[in-house]
Each structure stands twice: as C-alpha cells, then as structure tokens.
XYZ file of C-alpha atoms in Angstrom:
568
model
C 22.883 1.237 -22.657
C 25.143 1.871 -19.694
C 25.275 5.453 -18.514
C 25.980 7.592 -15.486
C 22.772 9.418 -14.676
C 23.721 12.536 -12.821
C 26.648 13.909 -11.087
C 26.700 15.612 -7.783
C 24.754 13.701 -5.219
C 24.791 16.456 -2.661
C 21.679 15.711 -0.716
C 20.672 18.369 1.703
C 18.143 17.576 4.321
C 16.764 20.769 5.567
C 15.868 21.389 9.099
C 14.936 25.040 9.234
C 12.875 26.859 11.862
C 9.403 25.971 12.915
C 5.574 26.355 12.058
C 5.113 25.367 8.743
C -1.381 16.330 -5.102
C -2.796 13.327 -5.818
C -0.832 12.615 -8.747
C -1.770 12.480 -12.316
C 1.429 10.682 -13.031
C 0.820 10.829 -16.742
C 1.299 14.574 -16.676
C 4.337 14.587 -14.423
C 7.557 15.289 -16.225
C 10.589 13.142 -15.569
C 13.509 15.194 -14.250
C 16.669 15.457 -16.296
C 18.938 12.988 -14.561
C 21.455 12.401 -17.313
C 24.734 14.198 -17.553
C 28.116 13.178 -18.814
C 29.821 15.516 -16.359
C 31.209 13.898 -13.243
C 30.966 15.703 -9.914
C 34.018 17.261 -8.328
C 36.082 15.231 -5.884
C 34.603 17.170 -2.968
C 31.284 15.536 -3.827
C 32.655 11.994 -4.145
C 33.357 9.887 -1.088
C 37.091 9.113 -0.869
C 37.568 8.810 -4.673
C 35.229 5.798 -4.734
C 33.106 4.233 -7.509
C 30.214 1.753 -7.298
C 30.694 -0.973 -9.919
C 27.921 -3.376 -10.951
C 29.154 -6.401 -12.918
C 27.177 -8.075 -15.703
C 27.346 -11.351 -13.790
C 28.305 -12.229 -10.235
C 31.556 -13.994 -9.484
C 33.461 -14.860 -6.373
C 34.979 -12.040 -4.370
C 38.574 -13.088 -5.102
C 38.214 -13.020 -8.891
C 36.221 -9.790 -8.717
C 38.955 -8.172 -6.658
C 41.590 -9.316 -9.150
C 39.532 -7.951 -12.033
C 39.291 -4.582 -10.356
C 43.018 -4.515 -9.635
C 43.651 -4.995 -13.342
C 41.612 -1.863 -13.961
C 43.815 0.204 -11.688
C 41.444 0.413 -8.738
C 41.427 -1.233 -5.326
C 38.519 -2.984 -3.637
C 37.130 -1.151 -0.625
C 33.816 -2.850 0.076
C 31.184 -5.040 -1.493
C 27.482 -4.338 -1.302
C 25.275 -7.348 -1.930
C 21.651 -6.260 -2.284
C 18.611 -8.440 -2.851
C 18.542 -7.670 -6.546
C 22.159 -6.991 -7.532
C 25.737 -6.735 -6.254
C 27.992 -3.698 -6.221
C 31.709 -3.462 -5.637
C 32.915 -0.271 -4.007
C 36.336 0.501 -5.473
C 38.793 3.335 -4.976
C 40.846 5.224 -7.531
C 44.377 5.720 -6.141
C 45.504 9.194 -5.183
C 47.287 10.863 -8.073
C 45.481 8.855 -10.757
C 43.028 10.534 -13.117
C 39.646 9.718 -11.556
C 37.627 10.472 -14.676
C 39.921 8.454 -16.936
C 39.566 5.432 -14.670
C 35.805 5.958 -14.425
C 35.431 6.073 -18.230
C 37.597 2.983 -18.591
C 35.294 1.072 -16.278
C 32.231 2.543 -17.950
C 33.299 1.191 -21.341
C 34.111 -2.303 -20.088
C 31.569 -4.774 -21.581
C 31.761 -6.914 -18.437
C 30.451 -4.046 -16.315
C 26.742 -3.254 -16.224
C 26.947 0.164 -14.552
C 29.326 2.508 -12.774
C 28.354 5.318 -10.433
C 30.517 7.644 -8.358
C 29.957 6.974 -4.662
C 28.563 10.441 -4.382
C 28.156 12.134 -1.037
C 24.863 13.436 0.262
C 24.944 16.311 2.681
C 22.256 17.297 5.093
C 22.248 20.941 6.051
C 19.988 22.225 8.771
C 18.979 25.784 9.460
C 19.087 26.022 13.246
C 16.553 28.544 14.557
C 17.850 31.334 16.752
C 14.516 32.442 18.156
C 12.815 31.266 21.380
C 10.777 28.093 21.219
C 7.056 28.634 21.054
C 6.003 25.569 23.003
C 2.621 25.478 24.632
C 1.566 23.966 27.937
C -1.508 21.912 28.723
C -3.524 25.095 29.345
C -2.591 26.391 25.890
C -4.037 23.434 24.013
C -6.798 24.740 21.784
C -8.264 21.318 21.148
C -7.156 17.806 21.964
C -7.942 14.351 20.653
C -11.489 13.038 20.415
C -11.059 11.525 23.871
C -10.551 15.004 25.296
C -6.907 14.456 26.221
C -4.281 16.191 24.149
C -0.514 16.573 24.084
C 0.749 19.799 25.678
C 2.384 21.148 22.507
C -0.581 20.457 20.219
C -1.656 24.101 20.169
C 1.669 24.994 18.584
C 1.492 22.202 16.042
C -0.296 24.361 13.529
C 0.532 21.946 10.719
C -1.545 19.179 12.303
C -4.460 21.509 12.940
C -4.555 23.071 9.474
C -4.171 19.677 7.784
C -7.110 18.108 9.604
C -5.164 15.628 11.725
C -7.844 15.519 14.395
C -10.472 14.498 11.847
C -8.131 11.770 10.621
C -7.610 10.577 14.195
C -11.366 9.995 14.495
C -10.783 7.168 12.005
C -7.366 5.899 13.141
C -4.341 7.117 15.037
C -2.155 4.435 13.480
C -1.843 0.653 13.809
C 1.198 -0.989 15.350
C 1.533 -3.463 12.469
C 2.393 -0.634 10.052
C 6.107 0.179 9.743
C 7.710 3.421 8.560
C 11.419 3.318 7.714
C 13.056 6.637 8.581
C 16.285 7.026 6.586
C 18.181 9.826 8.285
C 20.989 10.581 10.750
C 19.706 8.140 13.349
C 17.614 9.028 16.374
C 17.525 9.280 20.142
C 16.039 5.849 20.769
C 15.185 6.493 24.414
C 13.407 9.793 23.774
C 10.144 9.947 25.705
C 8.118 10.408 22.514
C 9.946 7.705 20.520
C 10.879 4.834 22.835
C 7.418 3.240 22.692
C 7.058 3.702 18.941
C 10.156 1.861 17.727
C 9.828 -1.108 15.403
C 10.877 -4.345 17.069
C 12.372 -6.903 14.723
C 10.370 -9.996 15.742
C 13.132 -12.482 15.023
C 16.096 -10.600 16.466
C 17.647 -10.489 19.930
C 20.381 -8.102 21.017
C 22.916 -10.818 21.727
C 25.805 -10.028 19.401
C 24.642 -12.477 16.733
C 22.436 -12.368 13.652
C 19.566 -14.122 15.408
C 17.096 -13.989 12.524
C 19.652 -14.688 9.799
C 18.890 -11.585 7.747
C 22.551 -10.568 7.490
C 22.392 -7.859 10.159
C 23.586 -8.343 13.727
C 21.447 -6.948 16.565
C 19.098 -5.019 14.250
C 16.348 -4.881 16.860
C 15.033 -1.404 15.964
C 16.771 -0.833 12.628
C 20.387 -0.470 11.566
C 23.294 1.940 11.199
C 24.333 1.742 7.541
C 27.180 4.213 7.681
C 30.164 2.300 6.284
C 28.206 -0.953 6.007
C 28.997 -3.565 3.359
C 27.980 -7.131 2.551
C 30.312 -9.495 0.695
C 29.277 -10.572 -2.782
C 28.055 -14.145 -2.608
C 26.918 -13.958 1.020
C 28.536 -14.073 4.413
C 28.612 -11.789 7.430
C 28.321 -8.068 6.899
C 30.727 -5.540 8.311
C 31.173 -1.838 8.864
C 27.709 -1.075 10.231
C 26.086 -1.913 13.533
C 22.735 -2.609 15.119
C 22.517 0.716 16.952
C 20.882 3.413 14.765
C 21.405 6.120 17.378
C 22.330 9.571 16.080
C 26.018 9.234 16.949
C 26.885 12.872 16.249
C 24.277 14.145 18.670
C 25.227 11.514 21.227
C 28.921 12.394 21.136
C 28.426 16.079 21.945
C 26.539 16.867 25.132
C 25.904 20.415 23.954
C 24.006 19.245 20.872
C 20.338 20.171 21.024
C 19.312 19.229 17.529
C 19.115 15.778 15.936
C 17.753 15.738 12.401
C 16.743 12.084 12.480
C 15.106 12.392 15.891
C 13.053 15.285 14.537
C 11.847 13.514 11.400
C 11.015 10.300 13.265
C 8.971 12.164 15.868
C 6.957 14.017 13.227
C 5.936 10.675 11.709
C 4.936 8.931 14.922
C 5.959 10.704 18.104
C 3.782 9.206 20.853
C 0.497 11.080 21.013
C -1.845 11.530 23.955
C 0.830 10.642 26.511
C 0.690 13.968 28.331
C 4.190 15.056 27.349
C 5.906 16.758 24.454
C 4.460 16.753 20.975
C 2.038 14.758 18.841
C 3.163 12.671 15.889
C 0.948 12.261 12.842
C 0.548 8.501 13.373
C 1.616 8.245 17.011
C -1.453 6.406 18.341
C -3.762 7.360 21.205
C -2.895 4.526 23.595
C 0.444 3.101 24.742
C 0.148 0.107 22.406
C -1.252 1.823 19.312
C 0.531 3.989 16.740
C 2.681 2.929 13.801
C 6.212 1.682 14.306
C 9.458 3.415 13.340
C 12.279 1.466 11.695
C 15.307 3.701 12.283
C 17.886 3.476 9.493
C 20.953 5.631 10.042
C 22.462 6.461 6.656
C 24.987 9.124 7.615
C 25.711 12.294 9.498
C 24.620 15.893 9.323
C 27.341 16.458 6.726
C 27.617 13.211 4.772
C 25.295 10.487 3.515
C 26.820 8.069 1.032
C 24.904 6.577 -1.852
C 25.959 3.103 -0.718
C 24.386 3.647 2.714
C 21.184 5.000 1.185
C 20.555 2.121 -1.206
C 21.590 -0.429 1.417
C 19.012 1.017 3.823
C 16.281 1.049 1.170
C 16.944 -2.613 0.433
C 16.875 -3.427 4.156
C 13.585 -1.578 4.655
C 11.913 -3.454 1.806
C 13.188 -6.849 2.957
C 12.133 -6.285 6.566
C 8.540 -5.245 6.059
C 8.461 -1.446 5.833
C 5.271 -0.010 4.342
C 6.571 3.555 4.040
C 10.066 4.950 3.441
C 10.699 8.602 4.246
C 13.897 10.424 3.252
C 14.372 14.038 4.290
C 17.352 14.566 2.041
C 18.007 15.273 -1.603
C 20.439 16.589 -4.164
C 21.834 15.518 -7.517
C 20.956 12.021 -8.715
C 22.734 8.865 -7.636
C 22.144 7.425 -11.087
C 20.776 4.004 -11.928
C 21.946 2.595 -8.602
C 19.703 5.000 -6.707
C 16.726 4.829 -9.056
C 16.810 1.025 -9.198
C 16.622 0.903 -5.401
C 13.656 3.299 -5.423
C 11.902 1.309 -8.154
C 12.342 -1.982 -6.331
C 10.810 -0.498 -3.182
C 7.863 0.905 -5.100
C 7.258 -2.346 -6.961
C 7.132 -4.133 -3.604
C 4.211 -1.937 -2.510
C 6.206 0.540 -0.407
C 5.166 4.210 -0.425
C 8.410 6.146 -0.935
C 8.631 9.889 -0.288
C 11.496 12.383 -0.129
C 12.096 16.087 0.323
C 11.777 18.193 -2.834
C 14.676 20.254 -1.504
C 15.422 23.710 -0.164
C 16.872 26.629 -2.072
C 19.824 27.210 -2.305
C 20.804 23.691 -1.235
C 20.954 20.408 -3.119
C 20.667 20.065 -6.874
C 21.880 22.963 -8.981
C 18.454 23.331 -10.566
C 15.015 21.901 -9.965
C 13.725 19.327 -7.546
C 16.285 17.206 -5.720
C 16.770 13.484 -6.207
C 15.639 10.961 -5.067
C 12.412 12.980 -4.766
C 12.361 13.617 -8.512
C 12.342 9.954 -9.506
C 9.009 8.753 -10.899
C 8.439 6.218 -8.122
C 9.265 8.616 -5.291
C 6.819 11.259 -4.054
C 8.411 14.731 -4.079
C 7.249 16.732 -1.055
C 7.241 20.530 -0.923
C 6.454 22.802 2.019
C 3.856 25.397 3.001
C 3.842 28.093 5.664
C 1.433 30.558 7.287
C 4.013 32.991 8.625
C 5.044 36.400 7.365
C 7.630 37.649 6.666
C 8.841 34.755 4.530
C 11.817 33.523 6.546
C 13.268 30.317 7.938
C 13.543 32.112 11.280
C 10.044 32.964 12.509
C 10.468 35.676 15.111
C 8.135 37.032 17.805
C 6.835 39.701 15.418
C 5.739 37.268 12.711
C 2.206 37.578 11.364
C -0.090 34.674 10.524
C -1.341 34.944 6.944
C -3.011 32.738 4.338
C -1.074 29.590 3.516
C 1.580 29.941 0.812
C 4.785 28.345 -0.495
C 7.853 29.569 1.403
C 10.702 30.733 -0.793
C 12.990 27.924 0.390
C 10.739 25.148 -0.986
C 11.922 24.011 -4.402
C 9.583 24.009 -7.374
C 9.305 22.006 -10.562
C 7.060 19.585 -12.445
C 8.149 16.756 -10.148
C 6.631 18.374 -7.019
C 3.717 16.103 -6.167
C 2.333 17.126 -2.804
C 2.970 19.669 -0.045
C 2.703 19.692 3.729
C 3.345 22.242 6.483
C 7.094 22.718 6.751
C 7.884 25.929 8.628
C 8.227 26.123 12.402
C 7.210 22.524 12.975
C 7.409 21.251 16.540
C 9.462 18.078 16.762
C 11.564 16.053 19.159
C 15.206 16.992 19.699
C 18.235 15.372 21.291
C 18.266 17.713 24.254
C 21.869 18.249 25.319
C 23.131 20.417 28.155
C 22.093 23.583 26.336
C 18.476 22.440 26.046
C 17.113 25.269 28.191
C 15.587 27.728 25.768
C 14.060 30.953 27.032
C 13.264 29.400 30.405
C 11.558 26.327 29.005
C 13.300 23.487 30.804
C 11.806 20.397 29.154
C 13.401 21.226 25.819
C 13.193 17.841 24.181
C 11.108 19.593 21.558
C 12.227 22.303 19.171
C 11.328 24.067 15.960
C 12.197 22.530 12.645
C 11.788 24.042 9.160
C 12.164 22.903 5.576
C 11.011 20.255 3.156
C 12.798 17.976 5.629
C 10.021 18.781 8.094
C 7.214 18.523 5.526
C 8.218 15.082 4.230
C 7.624 13.087 7.453
C 4.196 14.733 7.751
C 3.278 13.136 4.423
C 4.877 9.855 5.520
C 2.746 9.921 8.665
C -0.424 10.403 6.630
C 0.588 7.530 4.356
C 1.036 5.357 7.459
C -2.463 6.264 8.679
C -3.873 5.192 5.322
C -1.993 1.885 5.404
C -3.520 1.390 8.865
C -7.046 1.291 7.429
C -6.429 -0.517 4.137
C -7.987 -3.990 4.010
C -4.707 -5.404 2.647
C -1.754 -3.168 3.546
C 0.675 -5.841 2.310
C -0.617 -5.659 -1.275
C 1.926 -4.542 -3.885
C -0.671 -2.005 -5.072
C -1.310 -0.547 -1.617
C 1.196 2.252 -2.224
C -0.603 3.390 -5.366
C -3.900 3.417 -3.462
C -2.286 5.563 -0.776
C -0.646 7.839 -3.344
C -3.885 8.417 -5.215
C -5.853 9.015 -2.026
C -3.401 11.598 -0.696
C -3.237 13.443 -3.989
C -6.956 13.373 -4.803
C -7.965 14.821 -1.431
C -5.302 17.549 -1.205
C -6.309 21.189 -0.818
C -5.583 22.886 -4.125
C -3.276 25.872 -3.645
C -1.829 28.213 -6.256
C -2.969 27.655 -9.820
C -5.981 25.419 -10.340
C -4.987 21.774 -10.613
C -1.484 20.425 -10.358
C 1.217 23.068 -10.555
C 4.977 23.286 -10.077
C 4.808 25.047 -6.711
C 2.371 22.868 -4.765
C 1.890 19.777 -6.915
C -1.661 18.625 -6.221
C -1.816 20.816 -3.139
C -1.396 20.578 0.619
C -2.407 17.332 2.291
C -5.833 17.110 3.938
C -5.584 14.307 6.470
C -9.245 14.215 7.452
C -10.398 14.135 3.838
C -7.888 11.414 2.995
C -9.209 9.183 5.800
C -12.897 10.079 5.443
C -13.685 7.190 3.102
C -12.431 4.745 5.739
C -14.514 6.068 8.650
C -16.152 3.167 10.495
C -18.591 5.092 12.648
C -18.677 5.911 16.354
C -16.003 5.212 18.934
C -16.783 1.891 20.615
C -19.167 0.779 17.870
C -17.655 -2.627 17.092
C -20.438 -3.811 14.800
C -21.052 -0.534 12.961
C -24.776 -0.267 13.743
C -24.528 3.268 15.075
C -24.878 2.301 18.737
C -22.464 1.277 21.478
C -24.310 -1.432 23.391
C -24.540 -5.106 24.387
C -24.302 -6.226 20.761
C -20.823 -4.711 20.505
C -19.788 -6.424 23.733
C -21.063 -9.773 22.457
C -19.043 -9.350 19.256
C -15.865 -8.613 21.198
C -16.405 -11.652 23.453
C -17.009 -13.904 20.435
C -13.737 -12.803 18.859
C -11.725 -12.345 22.035
C -7.997 -12.979 21.611
C -7.886 -12.644 17.833
C -4.920 -10.764 16.432
C -4.546 -8.770 13.238
C -2.983 -11.815 11.550
C -5.876 -14.149 12.484
C -8.891 -15.045 10.366
C -12.010 -13.226 11.496
C -10.150 -10.214 12.879
C -11.447 -6.863 11.653
C -10.113 -3.403 12.353
C -13.583 -2.252 13.398
C -13.669 -4.743 16.287
C -10.179 -3.683 17.391
C -11.511 -0.560 19.051
C -8.205 0.672 20.468
C -6.231 -0.175 17.307
C -3.560 -2.221 19.071
C -3.750 -5.275 16.811
C -5.550 -7.613 19.239
C -9.172 -7.957 20.397
C -9.070 -8.096 24.188
C -10.185 -6.527 27.459
C -8.927 -3.120 26.355
C -11.568 -3.137 23.631
C -14.170 -4.024 26.259
C -13.078 -0.928 28.164
C -13.596 1.153 25.013
C -17.196 -0.073 24.864
C -17.665 0.835 28.506
C -16.329 4.309 27.839
C -18.855 5.043 25.091
C -21.741 2.779 26.129
C -25.205 3.987 25.131
C -28.018 1.444 24.907
C -30.043 1.433 21.708
C -33.547 2.967 22.074
C-alpha cells in the first residue's frame, strides 16, 4: 500500500554548549511515522515532491508523464536500488491536490514531499574551557596526550583511555559524516580524511562511480543523477562547509565539530582528541565527509543520496547529527538498505524544543537506526555551562529527547570539538581557538559513532553484513545503566562504556605481537616473517600490526623496541 509516512521533515542538528543500551530490539517500540497530514510549505523545499515510479523508463517519457500530471521535472535521483524524480508543483496550484493525484496514480510506487531538514545550533556565550598540556590529567598509554584532553570529560567518563589500550582506530575503517561539510585542512582533520582509492582530483569521474573529484567525499546539496545513468549534476567533489568558508567571522562549523569528535587526530600535541583518531600519524579511522546541506536546510534528496553514496563506497559507520519529522518510505528505505549492507547507522534523538513535534526525531527513530541521547554532569541544567557550574552525578539534560526509540546515550554537554576558526576565533585570550564547546544530541551522536568505529577496527571481519549487529549488541550490552533499571525511555540501555565495549577484544601488552605476555625476540621474529603484509593480505593479523596502521613494517619493529622486555 502506498502511503506518505510523516510530514514535516524539520531535522534539527543541535550544537549546544560544551561538557556533556545495547538494544533488546524486540522490546523497542516503532515510532508513529504515519500521518495523512502534509507539512506546511515552509517545511517543503520549493514546492517539490519526490516521485518513485513502479517501473523505470527513459527520462523523456518520464518527464512527459509528469507534465501530464501538472508538475514540472526539476531533477532526477538515481540510487542503487530505485529511481526518484524530483518534481515541482507550480506556484498558485493546490500543492496537496496535486500530491494526492500523484499518490493515487497506479503507475507511481510512492510520493514524498521533498521536506526540508533544519539544523539549529545553540552557540555558547561563555568562555572556552580549554586546557593546556600542563592541565592534562592523564594522557594515552604511551604517556603523551592531547592538550585539551583534561577538558574532554566525556572521553574520560566513558572509558576512552581503556578502549585505546586495545585500539585507537584502524585506517581501513570508514565513517561517513553526513552534515554541513567540514574544514578539510583543519589540523585535527586533514590527516584523518578518507581517500577514495580510485579517484584523482582532475575534473573527471576517474573511478567511474558517478561522482567527479570525490576524493574525500561529496557535496550533495542540489545533487541529482539522471534516471538510466549518465553524468550527475548539481553537486561537487568539495565537501567543505561552504557557509563557514564564505564568512570569515564564522567560528562554528557543525560538520567540522561532529567529524572531529569521531576521529580528530589524537596524540599529535595539538587541539583535541577524537574517539577513534589513532595514536600515530598513520593510524585512526577515516572520515568520509558528505555535505548534505547548510545550518538551515538539509533536503531529503541530499540525505538519501549521501546514504546511498556512503554504502556504495565502503563506509562502515554512518553518523547523522540531525533529526525531525520522518522523510517517509524514501528515508526509511535508504536507512534499511544501509543497515542490510552491514553499516552501523546512528542519528541524534533530537533536542527539545526542536525537530519533531513529539517524541524522538527521525531518522533516529527508525528501527535500523540507533537513536542517541545525551548525558551531562553539569548543574544547573543548561545548554550554556557558565563559570559557576557545579559537577554532579551524571544525568539526562532536559534538552535530550526521550521515548521508547532512545537506544543509547553518550556525553553531549560542553563537548570539546574542532571549529572553523574565523577572524573572531580569539575567545577569552585563548588564541588557538580551532576548538570550541558543542552541546546537544548532535555532540553525543558522533561519540557513539566513534566507539562503533573502534569496534569495527577489532572485528575479525568488519566487512560482514552482520558486523553492524555485532557492534550494536556490544555497545548496548556494555553500557552503564542509568535511570530506571534496564532499558528506559530516557537513557535507552544507558551511557556508553568504551573500555567495557572493547575489553573482549584486548590482545595483551603493547608490543606483544604473538600474545605470549612478553615483548621479546619471538615478537621480532614474527614481524620479520610477515614483514610487508597489509590488512588485505593472507596471514596478516591485527595483533602483529602493533601500530594499527594496516601494514606490518619497520614501525612495528620500533613498537617492539619501545616495550622490549626479555622473557625470564
């Protein structure tokens, strides 16, 4: 039965101020996504509708068919699994009447308003609480930490350092960050970007995937692909946050923030530490930057196009710090396809009073998307944590949405993250203001995505279509139970415990390539015997790859030298 599942797709990513389970899916309730009421025109992009035909035809006949229905063709969106036509209802015509006419056409499989998603950040007005190297309470196992680690309370309380004893992230694991784009040359991001192995920035579609110059990801704002194939148009291969770039006074960049929380370069002596940012220049997971809109508008077409791209280009994790009313079957089908391909998909549960009119936002509320809520340790309960704030026991901040769909929580208030850093970047005398405070379920979601990426880094087969369920179950089963015993509507299964989640994958001591409990000549012999093997080669094991860079080489020999201790 053809139906429009939801109306207003007003997705609000939340960036608020800074410091801040495992799923029994059988007990999770499916959100109410069905409504016969269409959203208002302010929530629909340029009077547009996404139309999915029962069968594909050539573009010319499809355009003629749409003209006979009183609409004009704007774009076509050819995904891996279906084709959509983006059509426009003329000004002055009754939008709902046209929509219903299309909805009742037996030749049309589905119709969905091209709803608009909005991201709305709460910009903090208090001084930044960034630490310096002397403020670091504890660094990585190697003894070297990032200067802002002492202010990254969310990493400390969630056991990130224990997780890092197991892995800091492998560079063959890819996280797709669907957001406003990012500052690609940021000091904490530039070495963590995904590099499309078959693409060159030469003005052509080198790898033949339909996207020109998509070296680090793609800008999907306004992008379309013709039904039946051919060159795409409307997007570009530069997923930079264009809004932040165009205004020198801009300090904030929502997408830069979320990307850095996932995998900002760790242990590089500058800035902040990402959850899966590695501990050497070549380690850490990789960030596929997918720009899906601006701080005010994300279209459904851009979102589902980016999801399809991420799946087709090898992403293991998709993180979306936005939400609102449902995008209907078009949105849920995209989520389902990603999940069925083995991708761990997570999204912000939403912030009151933004997003959906009631309950958890979509896409977070879909069954195959993990809904992430936030926790905090600051009192009073406010998005702006001032100098007089008190540190208290962890609780759910009032902005974090609740409901049966909430699956897991992570620190979300006053989270240190990377920023764009425009001309007004000096904050309270701190000159290197590439970092700032970030609050909301927008901030909590990439923390969960980072943990998922760490887990993919240690799975024996991260490419398995069941890897995402393994990751989901591990995160939920090891969460710290908060609130009512068991799963509840405020915290889901609880707040993530990174160390506990990775504990089962611990391989022993640093430098111990053979797992015998000692770092000695036997480990060196094993490295020499397997020298040059890469993660894709037979005989490669993660335990031998001591620096987690995907290749067994002289750098692993150096790791043995660092921890050498002859057996008694």
